[in-house]
Structures are given as C-alpha cells and as structure tokens.
Amino acid sequence: MFKICPNCGAHNTATAKFCTRCGTSLAGVVATAETAVQSAQPTSENEASTANTAAVSEQSSVPSSLTSSSAQNQPVTPQQAQSQVTPPDNSQQQVPPQPASTQTQSQQTAQGPAPTAQPYQQADQTQQQAQTPPEEPNPTVEATKKYAGSYWRYLVDSIKHPATVTRPYHQYFGLTSLAITIVSLALTIALMTGSAVSSLPGAIASNVLITFLKLVFLVAVLMIAVVAVYYLVVNGMLGDRRRSFLTFTTEYAFHCNWMVFFSVFTLLMQMLGMINIGSIFLIWLLLSLGSGLFIISGTYMLFTAQSTNRFDKIYAYLIVGILLVIVFLIIMTFGLSSILGGIGQGINDFGRSFNF
C-alpha cells in the first residue's frame, strides 16, 4: 500500500502524513493497493518479468530520505511501472534463417507448378476477341433495304386498293414508280432495236443511240409535266394544300401503279426472248392500259380533292385539259423536232453508206 502525492505525484508509504518530496499534506489521500499495478502484469508464463516488477514497486515504497542519496533513483509512476513490465512481443522474435534451397522449394510449393506460355496466349487471344466490338452494319445498305421493303408494301397496297390511300408513304415512292416505268420501257425498246443497230455502221448506230436517249428523256419530262399540271390545279384553283408536290406525286402514282408491273413484265418478256407477233400485241395492250391509268389517276385526284374556295371541279378539269394540250405542244415542238431531226440524219447517213 502507498499514497500518491496529489501535488508532485511522488509515492509515499501508507502511513505517511506528509509528502516526503514536497511536504504536501496526505491526510485526505487514500492509500493505493499494489494489486492495481500487479493486474497489468503478465501471466505465470513470464515469471521473470513479474519478479522485476515487484522489485520496482518495492523501490517506490522506500522513503525519500533513502532515495535522495542517489540522484539516479527517480520515483516511478504506475504508468512507467506498467510500461516496464510490458510482456515482450513474440511476433518480433527472429526466425532462424533457412537455407536458400529450402526457401526456393517452399516458394515453388506455395505457388504451384509454373504455367506454360500457351494458356496465357490463348487467354490473351480470347480477351482480344472479347474486346473487339462487333462489326456495325453499313447504314447505307440498311437504309436501302428498309426503303425497298417499304416500297414493295406500297406497291402491294396500291394493287389491292388502287383508289384508297390508307396511310402516308414515303414522299419519293411516286418518283420511284415513274422511274421504274420509264427505265423498263426504255430497256425494252433498246433490246428490241439492239440487234438491228449492231449491224449498222458506227456513226449510224451512235446516232440511233442518241435519238433513243432523247426519246426516253422526252417521255420522263412529259410524265412529270402531267403530274405538275394536276398539282397546280388542285393546289391553286381548288385550294387543297394538304400535300406537297412529292407527296402528291406519291399518291398520284399509287392510283396507277399497275403501269409499273406492265412495264416490268414487258421487259422480262423481251429478256427471255418471248417476243413474237402475238406478244407484241399484248405488249401494246399493256402499254395502252398503263397510259390510260396514268391519265385517269390525274382525273381521280382532281375530283377527290377538298375544294376550299368553291371553285367548280368541272371547270377545273377543263382547265387541266387545256394546260395539258399546251404542255404536249411545247414538248413535242422542241423535243419531237429534235428526235425527228436525229432520225432524218440517221437516214441520210444510212443512204450515204450505200452511195445513194
């Protein structure tokens, strides 16, 4: 048992009334039991350290008259006593070195057998394949496929119900129908006259080819002009401004898409060599039906338009007829004269080849 001075922290005996170091009264200080220090001591496994701690606690109970004789003997606090008796850390004990061969064997045993290079190469290849992004489809090809599929649906709907447009379609479908019709007819005529032209001299064959191209261009301009005349009358005179020119062309071709099938059928017959006297009559019949449908479609568009200015549709149809006659005269005057001039030049060249 000992008393700790509240002023300087010195250790005094349990019966001391005054501090042996600073003289402070110890009347109200309660003696401290030695078990408080011994409770922090290690277990019976470290008996040597316990003995040293007991010796330190006995020195702390010696009166100051004895400790003052030696300047090296300082009072020991409970914290210092506890730090002195801290058990040694077994984890810091040095392990005896092992031979190099033993260490190498132990490392190899822990790591296992060294893998070969081939599995790593296969893993790298697999990882590269996984990281390689899949090839994206060509957007142009995909857009073309989508356009072709939608256009085929447009043709099928027009054949089933040519008088009723049930839903909106792409604005270029009408121009596509006109282009297919013109190109198919042009190829049919070219195949029919190709064998005859091939036997002619080069200058005459070139002249015939130029005349043929002029005729194709003339037919294309004439078809576009007819659609434009009907659009101007419907949009301007009747006041039906629901559609643009391209949308109007698409609906116009919707009513006469049979001419697309007629022209393609004629081209297939020519390519397969099925043209004879009977087939020629069939071809002209189909072409006449296609031309009639083309004119009838314009009339149908005129009479089904929504008039907003109360202009009579009969008068509108008469105006359309007058405008169409004017257009035909203009196109035939400039276009047909050029074609006839080319044909005359070809005949002259043909006569000169025979020295007529």
Tab-separated table of C-alpha atoms in Angstrom:
chain	number	residue	atom	x	y	z
A	1	MET	CA	0.000	0.000	0.000
A	2	PHE	CA	1.254	3.503	-0.794
A	3	LYS	CA	-0.026	7.041	-1.159
A	4	ILE	CA	0.450	9.186	-4.274
A	5	CYS	CA	1.074	12.890	-3.669
A	6	PRO	CA	-1.651	14.968	-5.396
A	7	ASN	CA	0.859	17.817	-5.892
A	8	CYS	CA	4.037	16.205	-7.287
A	9	GLY	CA	2.912	12.573	-7.842
A	10	ALA	CA	5.548	11.087	-5.566
A	11	HIS	CA	4.940	7.673	-3.960
A	12	ASN	CA	4.780	7.639	-0.127
A	13	THR	CA	4.152	4.960	2.427
A	14	ALA	CA	0.644	4.143	3.522
A	15	THR	CA	1.216	5.720	6.990
A	16	ALA	CA	2.857	8.924	5.733
A	17	LYS	CA	1.018	12.159	6.633
A	18	PHE	CA	3.156	14.491	4.537
A	19	CYS	CA	4.821	14.052	1.164
A	20	THR	CA	8.485	13.231	1.536
A	21	ARG	CA	9.316	15.284	-1.611
A	22	CYS	CA	7.257	18.487	-1.494
A	23	GLY	CA	5.745	18.361	2.032
A	24	THR	CA	2.115	18.405	0.898
A	25	SER	CA	-0.386	17.031	3.455
A	26	LEU	CA	-1.558	13.498	2.699
A	27	ALA	CA	-4.364	13.446	5.291
A	28	GLY	CA	-7.183	13.051	2.747
A	29	VAL	CA	-5.268	10.832	0.332
A	30	VAL	CA	-6.383	7.213	0.218
A	31	ALA	CA	-3.703	4.566	0.067
A	32	THR	CA	-3.490	2.727	-3.243
A	33	ALA	CA	-3.372	-1.052	-3.317
A	34	GLU	CA	-0.484	-2.776	-5.097
A	35	THR	CA	-2.936	-5.028	-6.947
A	36	ALA	CA	-3.712	-2.112	-9.343
A	37	VAL	CA	-0.180	-2.391	-10.663
A	38	GLN	CA	0.020	-6.131	-10.461
A	39	SER	CA	-3.215	-6.556	-12.502
A	40	ALA	CA	-1.380	-5.261	-15.578
A	41	GLN	CA	1.407	-7.789	-15.152
A	42	PRO	CA	1.647	-10.807	-17.489
A	43	THR	CA	0.553	-14.301	-16.562
A	44	SER	CA	2.596	-17.023	-14.978
A	45	GLU	CA	4.330	-17.719	-18.318
A	46	ASN	CA	6.575	-14.642	-17.781
A	47	GLU	CA	7.602	-15.140	-14.139
A	48	ALA	CA	10.902	-13.383	-14.571
A	49	SER	CA	9.201	-10.151	-15.674
A	50	THR	CA	6.870	-10.365	-12.621
A	51	ALA	CA	9.830	-10.500	-10.275
A	52	ASN	CA	11.391	-7.411	-11.837
A	53	THR	CA	8.098	-5.510	-11.473
A	54	ALA	CA	7.871	-6.426	-7.775
A	55	ALA	CA	11.378	-5.095	-7.241
A	56	VAL	CA	10.437	-1.796	-8.897
A	57	SER	CA	7.331	-1.453	-6.676
A	58	GLU	CA	9.427	-2.140	-3.533
A	59	GLN	CA	11.847	0.587	-4.533
A	60	SER	CA	8.960	3.020	-4.925
A	61	SER	CA	7.909	2.391	-1.301
A	62	VAL	CA	11.289	3.405	0.101
A	63	PRO	CA	11.240	6.781	1.917
A	64	SER	CA	12.623	9.798	0.166
A	65	SER	CA	15.483	10.002	2.681
A	66	LEU	CA	16.908	6.843	1.165
A	67	THR	CA	16.224	7.736	-2.477
A	68	SER	CA	17.698	11.238	-2.137
A	69	SER	CA	21.124	9.748	-1.579
A	70	SER	CA	21.303	8.715	-5.165
A	71	ALA	CA	20.394	11.171	-7.896
A	72	GLN	CA	19.731	8.368	-10.361
A	73	ASN	CA	16.827	6.848	-8.357
A	74	GLN	CA	13.677	8.631	-9.600
A	75	PRO	CA	10.114	7.932	-8.408
A	76	VAL	CA	8.236	5.531	-10.659
A	77	THR	CA	4.645	6.241	-11.680
A	78	PRO	CA	2.091	3.471	-12.247
A	79	GLN	CA	2.252	4.129	-15.989
A	80	GLN	CA	6.023	3.769	-16.025
A	81	ALA	CA	5.784	0.612	-13.983
A	82	GLN	CA	3.275	-0.823	-16.386
A	83	SER	CA	5.463	0.090	-19.399
A	84	GLN	CA	8.425	-1.613	-17.761
A	85	VAL	CA	6.567	-4.852	-17.263
A	86	THR	CA	5.069	-4.994	-20.749
A	87	PRO	CA	5.494	-8.539	-21.958
A	88	PRO	CA	7.784	-8.982	-24.967
A	89	ASP	CA	6.181	-9.274	-28.386
A	90	ASN	CA	6.540	-12.842	-29.556
A	91	SER	CA	5.801	-11.735	-33.118
A	92	GLN	CA	9.133	-9.811	-33.207
A	93	GLN	CA	11.163	-12.851	-32.372
A	94	GLN	CA	13.671	-13.602	-35.060
A	95	VAL	CA	13.183	-16.744	-37.066
A	96	PRO	CA	16.325	-18.677	-37.762
A	97	PRO	CA	17.331	-18.311	-41.423
A	98	GLN	CA	16.644	-21.201	-43.701
A	99	PRO	CA	18.854	-22.398	-46.492
A	100	ALA	CA	18.287	-20.934	-49.947
A	101	SER	CA	17.305	-24.279	-51.403
A	102	THR	CA	14.654	-24.742	-48.721
A	103	GLN	CA	13.231	-21.250	-49.386
A	104	THR	CA	13.073	-21.869	-53.123
A	105	GLN	CA	11.297	-25.179	-52.636
A	106	SER	CA	8.789	-23.629	-50.248
A	107	GLN	CA	8.057	-20.801	-52.693
A	108	GLN	CA	7.550	-23.242	-55.528
A	109	THR	CA	5.300	-25.365	-53.350
A	110	ALA	CA	3.170	-22.315	-52.391
A	111	GLN	CA	2.955	-21.017	-55.938
A	112	GLY	CA	2.324	-24.368	-57.546
A	113	PRO	CA	3.707	-25.515	-60.897
A	114	ALA	CA	4.703	-22.724	-63.310
A	115	PRO	CA	2.090	-22.348	-66.055
A	116	THR	CA	3.150	-22.718	-69.637
A	117	ALA	CA	3.050	-19.828	-72.154
A	118	GLN	CA	0.353	-21.396	-74.329
A	119	PRO	CA	-2.565	-20.925	-71.883
A	120	TYR	CA	-1.597	-17.262	-71.478
A	121	GLN	CA	-1.534	-16.775	-75.241
A	122	GLN	CA	-4.950	-18.389	-75.569
A	123	ALA	CA	-6.277	-16.173	-72.773
A	124	ASP	CA	-4.877	-13.069	-74.495
A	125	GLN	CA	-6.472	-14.060	-77.792
A	126	THR	CA	-9.799	-14.686	-76.086
A	127	GLN	CA	-9.587	-11.323	-74.323
A	128	GLN	CA	-8.768	-9.532	-77.586
A	129	GLN	CA	-11.713	-11.204	-79.292
A	130	ALA	CA	-13.979	-10.193	-76.420
A	131	GLN	CA	-12.720	-6.598	-76.550
A	132	THR	CA	-13.109	-6.349	-80.346
A	133	PRO	CA	-16.500	-4.690	-80.988
A	134	PRO	CA	-18.820	-6.408	-83.456
A	135	GLU	CA	-18.862	-5.025	-86.957
A	136	GLU	CA	-21.629	-2.495	-87.376
A	137	PRO	CA	-23.834	-2.865	-90.454
A	138	ASN	CA	-23.439	-0.402	-93.288
A	139	PRO	CA	-26.037	2.323	-92.703
A	140	THR	CA	-26.449	2.907	-96.444
A	141	VAL	CA	-27.195	-0.762	-97.103
A	142	GLU	CA	-29.610	-0.947	-94.188
A	143	ALA	CA	-31.421	2.212	-95.319
A	144	THR	CA	-31.672	0.810	-98.874
A	145	LYS	CA	-33.140	-2.461	-97.600
A	146	LYS	CA	-35.654	-0.602	-95.475
A	147	TYR	CA	-36.624	1.651	-98.391
A	148	ALA	CA	-37.055	-1.322	-100.740
A	149	GLY	CA	-39.218	-3.182	-98.226
A	150	SER	CA	-41.442	-0.152	-97.641
A	151	TYR	CA	-41.734	0.486	-101.382
A	152	TRP	CA	-42.802	-3.115	-102.006
A	153	ARG	CA	-45.521	-2.705	-99.382
A	154	TYR	CA	-46.568	0.488	-101.177
A	155	LEU	CA	-46.908	-1.417	-104.471
A	156	VAL	CA	-48.900	-4.243	-102.884
A	157	ASP	CA	-51.320	-1.804	-101.230
A	158	SER	CA	-51.816	0.059	-104.500
A	159	ILE	CA	-52.660	-3.168	-106.358
A	160	LYS	CA	-55.140	-4.311	-103.694
A	161	HIS	CA	-56.969	-0.976	-103.375
A	162	PRO	CA	-55.755	1.497	-106.030
A	163	ALA	CA	-58.464	4.044	-105.218
A	164	THR	CA	-57.860	4.251	-101.452
A	165	VAL	CA	-54.683	5.570	-99.817
A	166	THR	CA	-54.988	4.144	-96.295
A	167	ARG	CA	-51.818	5.606	-94.769
A	168	PRO	CA	-48.979	8.005	-95.606
A	169	TYR	CA	-45.992	6.700	-97.572
A	170	HIS	CA	-42.503	7.926	-98.306
A	171	GLN	CA	-42.562	11.066	-100.420
A	172	TYR	CA	-40.162	9.613	-103.030
A	173	PHE	CA	-42.211	6.472	-103.767
A	174	GLY	CA	-44.103	8.237	-106.574
A	175	LEU	CA	-40.901	9.305	-108.332
A	176	THR	CA	-39.562	5.766	-107.873
A	177	SER	CA	-42.604	4.297	-109.643
A	178	LEU	CA	-42.255	6.720	-112.551
A	179	ALA	CA	-38.512	5.983	-112.812
A	180	ILE	CA	-39.052	2.203	-112.860
A	181	THR	CA	-41.714	2.546	-115.561
A	182	ILE	CA	-39.570	4.763	-117.792
A	183	VAL	CA	-36.389	2.693	-117.396
A	184	SER	CA	-38.221	-0.583	-118.024
A	185	LEU	CA	-39.811	0.720	-121.227
A	186	ALA	CA	-36.514	2.206	-122.354
A	187	LEU	CA	-34.655	-1.080	-121.819
A	188	THR	CA	-37.397	-2.985	-123.645
A	189	ILE	CA	-37.099	-0.726	-126.697
A	190	ALA	CA	-33.301	-0.860	-126.522
A	191	LEU	CA	-33.284	-4.671	-126.520
A	192	MET	CA	-35.763	-4.795	-129.399
A	193	THR	CA	-33.671	-2.483	-131.581
A	194	GLY	CA	-30.272	-3.615	-130.317
A	195	SER	CA	-29.800	-6.427	-132.804
A	196	ALA	CA	-30.710	-4.153	-135.745
A	197	VAL	CA	-28.490	-1.310	-134.555
A	198	SER	CA	-25.492	-3.612	-134.031
A	199	SER	CA	-25.424	-4.441	-137.771
A	200	LEU	CA	-25.302	-0.753	-138.794
A	201	PRO	CA	-22.113	1.292	-139.235
A	202	GLY	CA	-20.671	3.004	-136.147
A	203	ALA	CA	-21.837	6.535	-136.967
A	204	ILE	CA	-25.397	5.401	-137.667
A	205	ALA	CA	-25.519	3.234	-134.518
A	206	SER	CA	-24.308	6.189	-132.441
A	207	ASN	CA	-26.965	8.437	-133.979
A	208	VAL	CA	-29.698	5.902	-133.195
A	209	LEU	CA	-28.475	5.627	-129.591
A	210	ILE	CA	-28.581	9.396	-129.113
A	211	THR	CA	-32.096	9.530	-130.592
A	212	PHE	CA	-33.217	6.774	-128.238
A	213	LEU	CA	-31.868	8.647	-125.200
A	214	LYS	CA	-33.700	11.784	-126.315
A	215	LEU	CA	-36.936	9.818	-126.580
A	216	VAL	CA	-36.539	8.425	-123.048
A	217	PHE	CA	-35.854	11.903	-121.670
A	218	LEU	CA	-38.875	13.267	-123.526
A	219	VAL	CA	-41.192	10.638	-122.019
A	220	ALA	CA	-39.851	11.348	-118.493
A	221	VAL	CA	-40.385	15.101	-118.863
A	222	LEU	CA	-43.871	14.529	-120.228
A	223	MET	CA	-44.928	12.358	-117.262
A	224	ILE	CA	-43.583	14.844	-114.702
A	225	ALA	CA	-45.302	17.704	-116.558
A	226	VAL	CA	-48.676	15.947	-116.429
A	227	VAL	CA	-48.398	15.425	-112.658
A	228	ALA	CA	-47.319	19.055	-112.203
A	229	VAL	CA	-50.354	20.353	-114.130
A	230	TYR	CA	-52.775	18.377	-111.948
A	231	TYR	CA	-50.954	19.527	-108.807
A	232	LEU	CA	-51.167	23.200	-109.795
A	233	VAL	CA	-54.901	22.974	-110.474
A	234	VAL	CA	-55.677	21.036	-107.273
A	235	ASN	CA	-53.445	23.192	-105.085
A	236	GLY	CA	-54.047	26.578	-106.723
A	237	MET	CA	-57.578	26.575	-108.121
A	238	LEU	CA	-59.302	24.182	-105.739
A	239	GLY	CA	-57.247	25.263	-102.710
A	240	ASP	CA	-56.373	21.739	-101.493
A	241	ARG	CA	-52.990	22.437	-99.879
A	242	ARG	CA	-52.748	19.336	-97.702
A	243	ARG	CA	-49.880	17.826	-99.683
A	244	SER	CA	-46.557	18.903	-101.100
A	245	PHE	CA	-45.626	18.160	-104.710
A	246	LEU	CA	-43.673	14.984	-103.780
A	247	THR	CA	-46.500	13.699	-101.576
A	248	PHE	CA	-48.995	14.479	-104.334
A	249	THR	CA	-46.816	12.535	-106.802
A	250	THR	CA	-46.706	9.551	-104.452
A	251	GLU	CA	-50.497	9.435	-104.163
A	252	TYR	CA	-50.845	10.038	-107.925
A	253	ALA	CA	-48.625	7.024	-108.704
A	254	PHE	CA	-50.474	4.975	-106.070
A	255	HIS	CA	-53.596	5.030	-108.281
A	256	CYS	CA	-51.727	3.887	-111.426
A	257	ASN	CA	-49.007	1.562	-110.106
A	258	TRP	CA	-50.265	-1.147	-112.455
A	259	MET	CA	-48.126	0.537	-115.124
A	260	VAL	CA	-45.036	-0.443	-113.102
A	261	PHE	CA	-45.950	-4.117	-113.322
A	262	PHE	CA	-46.888	-3.786	-117.030
A	263	SER	CA	-43.524	-2.230	-117.926
A	264	VAL	CA	-41.517	-4.742	-115.899
A	265	PHE	CA	-43.480	-7.638	-117.407
A	266	THR	CA	-42.747	-6.329	-120.899
A	267	LEU	CA	-39.033	-6.102	-120.101
A	268	LEU	CA	-38.954	-9.690	-118.790
A	269	MET	CA	-40.638	-10.972	-121.943
A	270	GLN	CA	-38.037	-9.201	-124.067
A	271	MET	CA	-35.128	-10.531	-121.992
A	272	LEU	CA	-36.450	-14.123	-122.177
A	273	GLY	CA	-36.913	-13.898	-125.959
A	274	MET	CA	-40.685	-14.380	-125.834
A	275	ILE	CA	-41.436	-11.542	-128.246
A	276	ASN	CA	-43.463	-12.549	-131.333
A	277	ILE	CA	-46.452	-11.201	-133.227
A	278	GLY	CA	-48.922	-12.218	-130.507
A	279	SER	CA	-46.720	-10.950	-127.686
A	280	ILE	CA	-46.218	-7.617	-129.472
A	281	PHE	CA	-49.995	-7.140	-129.490
A	282	LEU	CA	-50.068	-7.972	-125.753
A	283	ILE	CA	-47.275	-5.514	-125.097
A	284	TRP	CA	-49.060	-2.685	-126.870
A	285	LEU	CA	-52.238	-3.541	-124.974
A	286	LEU	CA	-50.439	-3.367	-121.645
A	287	LEU	CA	-48.750	-0.098	-122.561
A	288	SER	CA	-52.113	1.382	-123.584
A	289	LEU	CA	-53.676	0.297	-120.278
A	290	GLY	CA	-50.769	1.803	-118.363
A	291	SER	CA	-51.066	5.130	-120.207
A	292	GLY	CA	-54.833	5.174	-119.650
A	293	LEU	CA	-54.390	4.537	-115.920
A	294	PHE	CA	-51.888	7.371	-115.761
A	295	ILE	CA	-54.366	9.869	-117.217
A	296	ILE	CA	-57.308	8.507	-115.199
A	297	SER	CA	-55.309	8.850	-111.953
A	298	GLY	CA	-54.950	12.593	-112.533
A	299	THR	CA	-58.687	12.939	-113.090
A	300	TYR	CA	-59.392	10.938	-109.926
A	301	MET	CA	-57.022	13.159	-107.894
A	302	LEU	CA	-58.838	16.218	-109.238
A	303	PHE	CA	-62.346	15.098	-108.332
A	304	THR	CA	-61.389	13.731	-104.884
A	305	ALA	CA	-59.601	16.930	-103.824
A	306	GLN	CA	-61.018	19.010	-100.978
A	307	SER	CA	-62.048	22.318	-102.528
A	308	THR	CA	-61.733	25.276	-100.135
A	309	ASN	CA	-62.586	28.177	-102.480
A	310	ARG	CA	-65.797	26.753	-104.013
A	311	PHE	CA	-64.297	26.545	-107.478
A	312	ASP	CA	-66.249	24.063	-109.589
A	313	LYS	CA	-64.333	20.862	-110.313
A	314	ILE	CA	-65.766	20.546	-113.833
A	315	TYR	CA	-64.231	23.880	-114.785
A	316	ALA	CA	-61.018	22.795	-113.097
A	317	TYR	CA	-60.974	19.673	-115.251
A	318	LEU	CA	-61.480	21.750	-118.398
A	319	ILE	CA	-58.575	23.980	-117.391
A	320	VAL	CA	-56.441	20.889	-116.833
A	321	GLY	CA	-57.280	19.664	-120.343
A	322	ILE	CA	-56.260	22.997	-121.876
A	323	LEU	CA	-52.993	23.075	-119.906
A	324	LEU	CA	-52.167	19.506	-120.916
A	325	VAL	CA	-52.666	20.328	-124.592
A	326	ILE	CA	-50.310	23.300	-124.233
A	327	VAL	CA	-47.708	21.144	-122.490
A	328	PHE	CA	-47.931	18.459	-125.187
A	329	LEU	CA	-47.483	21.058	-127.924
A	330	ILE	CA	-44.441	22.606	-126.230
A	331	ILE	CA	-42.748	19.285	-125.565
A	332	MET	CA	-43.495	17.903	-128.989
A	333	THR	CA	-42.391	21.100	-130.704
A	334	PHE	CA	-38.949	21.144	-129.119
A	335	GLY	CA	-38.438	17.528	-128.193
A	336	LEU	CA	-40.062	15.746	-131.090
A	337	SER	CA	-38.464	18.040	-133.641
A	338	SER	CA	-35.062	17.158	-132.197
A	339	ILE	CA	-35.897	13.477	-132.351
A	340	LEU	CA	-37.178	13.699	-135.925
A	341	GLY	CA	-34.076	15.625	-136.900
A	342	GLY	CA	-31.930	12.872	-135.430
A	343	ILE	CA	-33.903	10.221	-137.304
A	344	GLY	CA	-33.502	12.137	-140.601
A	345	GLN	CA	-29.789	12.495	-140.028
A	346	GLY	CA	-29.577	8.763	-139.409
A	347	ILE	CA	-31.408	8.017	-142.657
A	348	ASN	CA	-29.059	10.293	-144.597
A	349	ASP	CA	-26.032	8.595	-143.066
A	350	PHE	CA	-27.517	5.226	-143.903
A	351	GLY	CA	-28.050	6.305	-147.573
A	352	ARG	CA	-24.509	7.613	-147.829
A	353	SER	CA	-23.183	4.271	-146.612
A	354	PHE	CA	-24.715	2.687	-149.715
A	355	ASN	CA	-23.641	5.576	-152.036
A	356	PHE	CA	-27.169	6.589	-152.923
